Short mmCIF file of C-alpha atoms in Angstrom, two decimals:
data_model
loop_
_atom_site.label_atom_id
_atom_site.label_comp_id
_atom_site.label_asym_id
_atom_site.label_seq_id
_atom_site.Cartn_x
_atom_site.Cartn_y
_atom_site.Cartn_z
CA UNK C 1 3.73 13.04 13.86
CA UNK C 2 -0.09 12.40 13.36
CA UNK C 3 -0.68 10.21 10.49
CA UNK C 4 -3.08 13.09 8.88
CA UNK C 5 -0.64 15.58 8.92
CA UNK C 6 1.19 12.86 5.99
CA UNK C 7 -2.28 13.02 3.64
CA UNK C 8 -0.45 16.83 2.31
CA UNK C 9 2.66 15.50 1.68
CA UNK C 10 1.80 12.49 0.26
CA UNK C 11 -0.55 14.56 -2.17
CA UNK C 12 2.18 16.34 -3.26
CA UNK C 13 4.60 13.44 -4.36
CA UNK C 14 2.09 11.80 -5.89
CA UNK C 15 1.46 14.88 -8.32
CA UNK C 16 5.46 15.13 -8.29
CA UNK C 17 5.22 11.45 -9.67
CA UNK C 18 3.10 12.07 -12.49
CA UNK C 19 4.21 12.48 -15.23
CA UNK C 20 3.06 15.95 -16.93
CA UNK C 21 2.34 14.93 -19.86
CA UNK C 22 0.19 11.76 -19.00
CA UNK C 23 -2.68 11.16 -21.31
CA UNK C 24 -6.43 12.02 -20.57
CA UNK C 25 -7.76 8.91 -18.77
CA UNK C 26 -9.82 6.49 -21.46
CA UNK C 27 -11.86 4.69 -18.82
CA UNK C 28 -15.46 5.23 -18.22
CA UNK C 29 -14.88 5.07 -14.96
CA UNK C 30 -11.61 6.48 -14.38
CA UNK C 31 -12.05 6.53 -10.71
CA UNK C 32 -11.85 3.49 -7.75
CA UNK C 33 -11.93 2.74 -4.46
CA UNK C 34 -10.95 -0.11 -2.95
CA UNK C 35 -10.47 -1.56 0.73
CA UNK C 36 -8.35 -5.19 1.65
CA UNK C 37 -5.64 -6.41 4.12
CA UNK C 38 -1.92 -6.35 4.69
CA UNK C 39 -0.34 -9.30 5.49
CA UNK C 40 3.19 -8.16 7.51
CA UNK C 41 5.48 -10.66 6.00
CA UNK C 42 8.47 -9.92 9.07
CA UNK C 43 7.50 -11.88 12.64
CA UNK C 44 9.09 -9.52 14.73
CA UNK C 45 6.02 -6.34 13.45
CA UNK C 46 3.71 -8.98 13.53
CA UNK C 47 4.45 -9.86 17.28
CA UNK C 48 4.56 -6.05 17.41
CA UNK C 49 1.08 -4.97 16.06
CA UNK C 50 -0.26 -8.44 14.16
CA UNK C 51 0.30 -9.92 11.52
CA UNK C 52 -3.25 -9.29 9.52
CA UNK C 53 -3.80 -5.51 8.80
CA UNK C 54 -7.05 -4.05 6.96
CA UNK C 55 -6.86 -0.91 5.29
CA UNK C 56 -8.49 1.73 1.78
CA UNK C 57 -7.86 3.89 -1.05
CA UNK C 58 -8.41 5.69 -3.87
CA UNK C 59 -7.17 6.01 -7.17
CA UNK C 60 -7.52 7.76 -10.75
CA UNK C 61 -6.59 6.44 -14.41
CA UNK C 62 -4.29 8.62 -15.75
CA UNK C 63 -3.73 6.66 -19.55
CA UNK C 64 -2.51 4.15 -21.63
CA UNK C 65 1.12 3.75 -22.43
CA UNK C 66 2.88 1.83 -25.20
CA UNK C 67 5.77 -0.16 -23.80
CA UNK C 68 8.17 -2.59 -24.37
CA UNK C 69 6.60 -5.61 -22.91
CA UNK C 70 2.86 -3.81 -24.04
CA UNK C 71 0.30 -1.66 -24.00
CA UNK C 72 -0.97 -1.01 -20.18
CA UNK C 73 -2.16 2.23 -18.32
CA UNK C 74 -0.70 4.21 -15.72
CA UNK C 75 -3.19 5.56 -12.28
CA UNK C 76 -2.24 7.53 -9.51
CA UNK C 77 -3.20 5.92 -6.28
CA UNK C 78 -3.19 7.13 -2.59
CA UNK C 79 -3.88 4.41 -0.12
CA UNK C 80 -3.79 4.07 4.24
CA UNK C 81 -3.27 0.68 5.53
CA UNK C 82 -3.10 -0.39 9.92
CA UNK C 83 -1.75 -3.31 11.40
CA UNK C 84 -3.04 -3.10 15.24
CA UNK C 85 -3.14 -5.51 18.08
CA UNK C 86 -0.88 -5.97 22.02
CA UNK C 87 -1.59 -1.94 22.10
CA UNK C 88 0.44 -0.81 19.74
CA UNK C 89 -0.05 0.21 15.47
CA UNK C 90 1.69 0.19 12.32
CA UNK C 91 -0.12 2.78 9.77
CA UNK C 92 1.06 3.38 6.35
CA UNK C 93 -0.12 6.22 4.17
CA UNK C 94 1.13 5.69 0.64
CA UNK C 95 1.34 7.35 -2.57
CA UNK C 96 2.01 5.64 -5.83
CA UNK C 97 2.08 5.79 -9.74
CA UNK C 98 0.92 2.51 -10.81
CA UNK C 99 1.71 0.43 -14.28
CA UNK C 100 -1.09 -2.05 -15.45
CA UNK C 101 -0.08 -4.24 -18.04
CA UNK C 102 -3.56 -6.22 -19.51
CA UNK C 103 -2.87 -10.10 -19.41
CA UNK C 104 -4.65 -10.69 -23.68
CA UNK C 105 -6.37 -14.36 -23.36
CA UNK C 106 -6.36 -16.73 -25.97
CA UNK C 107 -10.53 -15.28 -26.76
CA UNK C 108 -9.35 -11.83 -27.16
CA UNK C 109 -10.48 -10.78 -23.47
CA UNK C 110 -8.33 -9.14 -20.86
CA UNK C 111 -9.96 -9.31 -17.89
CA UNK C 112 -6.50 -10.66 -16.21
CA UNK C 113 -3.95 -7.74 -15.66
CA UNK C 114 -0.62 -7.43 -14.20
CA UNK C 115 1.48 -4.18 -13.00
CA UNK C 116 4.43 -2.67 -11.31
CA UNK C 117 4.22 1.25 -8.73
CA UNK C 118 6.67 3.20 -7.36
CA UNK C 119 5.89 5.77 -4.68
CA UNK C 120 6.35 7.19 -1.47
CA UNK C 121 5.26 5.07 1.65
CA UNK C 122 4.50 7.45 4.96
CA UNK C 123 4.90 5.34 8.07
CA UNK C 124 4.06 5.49 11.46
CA UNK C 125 4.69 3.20 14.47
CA UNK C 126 2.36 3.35 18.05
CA UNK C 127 4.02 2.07 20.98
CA UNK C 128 2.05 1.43 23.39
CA UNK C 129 1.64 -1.80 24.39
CA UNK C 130 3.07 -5.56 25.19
CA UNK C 131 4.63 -7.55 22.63
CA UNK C 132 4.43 -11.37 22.97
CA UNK C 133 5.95 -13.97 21.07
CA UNK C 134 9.79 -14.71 19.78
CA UNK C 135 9.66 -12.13 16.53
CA UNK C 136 11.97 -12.50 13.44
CA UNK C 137 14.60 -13.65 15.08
CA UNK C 138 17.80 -12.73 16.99
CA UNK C 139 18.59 -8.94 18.57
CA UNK C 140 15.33 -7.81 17.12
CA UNK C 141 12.91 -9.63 19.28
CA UNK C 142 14.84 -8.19 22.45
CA UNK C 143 14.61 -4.53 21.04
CA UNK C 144 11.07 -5.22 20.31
CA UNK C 145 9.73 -6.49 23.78
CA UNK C 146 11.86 -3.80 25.64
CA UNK C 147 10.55 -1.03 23.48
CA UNK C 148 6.53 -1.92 23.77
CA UNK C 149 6.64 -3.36 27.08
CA UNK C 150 9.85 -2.17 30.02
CA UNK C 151 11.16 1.00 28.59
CA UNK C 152 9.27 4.15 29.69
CA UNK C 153 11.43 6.01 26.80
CA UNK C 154 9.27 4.59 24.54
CA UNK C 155 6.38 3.40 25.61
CA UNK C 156 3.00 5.43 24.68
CA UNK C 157 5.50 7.01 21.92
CA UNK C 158 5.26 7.95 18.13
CA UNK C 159 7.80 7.03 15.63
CA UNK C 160 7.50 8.06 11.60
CA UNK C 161 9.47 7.52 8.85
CA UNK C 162 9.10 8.25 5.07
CA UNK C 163 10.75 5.61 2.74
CA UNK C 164 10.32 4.91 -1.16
CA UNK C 165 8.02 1.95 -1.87
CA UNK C 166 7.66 -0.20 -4.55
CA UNK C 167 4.78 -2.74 -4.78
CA UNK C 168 3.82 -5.51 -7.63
CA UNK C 169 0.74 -6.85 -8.56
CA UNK C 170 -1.77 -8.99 -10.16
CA UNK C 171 -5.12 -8.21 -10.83
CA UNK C 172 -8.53 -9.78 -12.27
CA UNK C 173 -11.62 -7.60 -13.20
CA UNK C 174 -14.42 -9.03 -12.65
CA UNK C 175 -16.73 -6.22 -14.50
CA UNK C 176 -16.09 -2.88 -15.93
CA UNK C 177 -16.52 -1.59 -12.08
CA UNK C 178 -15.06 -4.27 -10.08
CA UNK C 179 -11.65 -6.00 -9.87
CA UNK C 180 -9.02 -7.47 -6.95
CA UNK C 181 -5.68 -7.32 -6.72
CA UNK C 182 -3.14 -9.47 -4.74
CA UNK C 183 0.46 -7.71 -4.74
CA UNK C 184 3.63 -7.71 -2.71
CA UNK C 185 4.47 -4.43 -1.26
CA UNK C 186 8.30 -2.82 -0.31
CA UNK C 187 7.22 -0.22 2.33
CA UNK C 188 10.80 -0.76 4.61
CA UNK C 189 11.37 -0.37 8.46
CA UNK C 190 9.85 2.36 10.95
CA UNK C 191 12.26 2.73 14.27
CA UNK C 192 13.57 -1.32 13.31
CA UNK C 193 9.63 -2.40 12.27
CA UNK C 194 9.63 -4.13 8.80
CA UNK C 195 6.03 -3.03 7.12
CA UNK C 196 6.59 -4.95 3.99
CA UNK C 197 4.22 -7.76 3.43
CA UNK C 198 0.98 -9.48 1.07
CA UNK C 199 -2.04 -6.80 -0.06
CA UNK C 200 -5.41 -8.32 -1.45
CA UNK C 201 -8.05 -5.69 -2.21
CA UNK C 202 -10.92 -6.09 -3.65
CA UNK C 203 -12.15 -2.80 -5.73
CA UNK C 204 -14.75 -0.48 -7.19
CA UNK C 205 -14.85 2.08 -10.57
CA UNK C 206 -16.85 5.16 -10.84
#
């Protein structure tokens, strides 16, 4: 399955996710875009399609919230991040509802933020070349090397799965325009792949 044929369905859970009666967005600038890296956390996908991964998206303030632990603001994001390298890919097209809880400094300010998403990760493994190295360990490594490199079965194949995804997050902004974020992302496997791993992004508001 091409990975554009996901940007429909992932649309359409992230509306599902929202709630319907979120508030009007109170930001200036309730829209961003941001680009970083994925850091694959498992050895066996890095060995697979290496370990640093670059990748974009866009988002939209949806409102502040009064909870519990605060008062933070909830966005609806849409992001596509690629780990490539030995011939072969690991794409993930997400969709999320985000939580930002602001981080109040002892000055009043809160620049400092931190947050919680759930979602819907779309993902999408490329065979299509040699693996090299020993992987994460144990009867993975073996399925790994015989998949990209000495079984025609797979080779030059496409795999997708969809899986629910949960990430968490800090972030700092810089301006009213520009923050970065470093978070830890749950994406799960694709045909035995583990796509978890580290995101840093560094982003813009309109």
């Amino acid at each position: 399955m091409r990975l554009t044929s996901c940007i429909l369905p992932a649309s359409l859970a992230l509306a599902a996710l929202v709630p319907t009666a979120a508030l009007a967005s109170e930001s200036k600038n309730p829209f961003y875009f941001k680009v970083g890296a994925r850091i694959l956390r498992d050895g066996g996908s890095a060995d697979f399609a290496g370990r640093n991964g670059y990748g974009l998206g866009i988002g939209y303030d949806l409102g502040n919230v009064t909870s519990p632990i605060g008062r933070g603001a909830f966005s609806a994001e849409i992001d596509w991040f690629r780990n490539s390298g030995n011939g072969n890919r690991l794409d993930s097209l997400n969709a999320f509802l985000n939580l930002r809880i602001p981080i109040i400094s002892a000055n009043g300010q809160q620049n400092s933020y931190y947050g919680a998403g759930i979602g819907l990760a779309f993902l999408r493994a490329d065979v299509g070349g040699v693996a090299t190295g020993t992987g994460g360990g144990g009867t993975g490594t073996q399925t790994l090397i015989s998949r990209a490199a000495g079984d025609p079965g797979t080779q030059g194949r496409e795999f997708s799965k969809t899986n629910i995804a949960f990430q968490i997050f800090a972030g700092y902004n810089f301006t009213e325009k520009t923050f970065a974020e470093i978070g830890y992302r749950f994406s799960g496997k694709v045909e035995g792949r583990n796509v978890d791993g580290l995101h840093l992004t560094f982003g813009f508001r309109f």
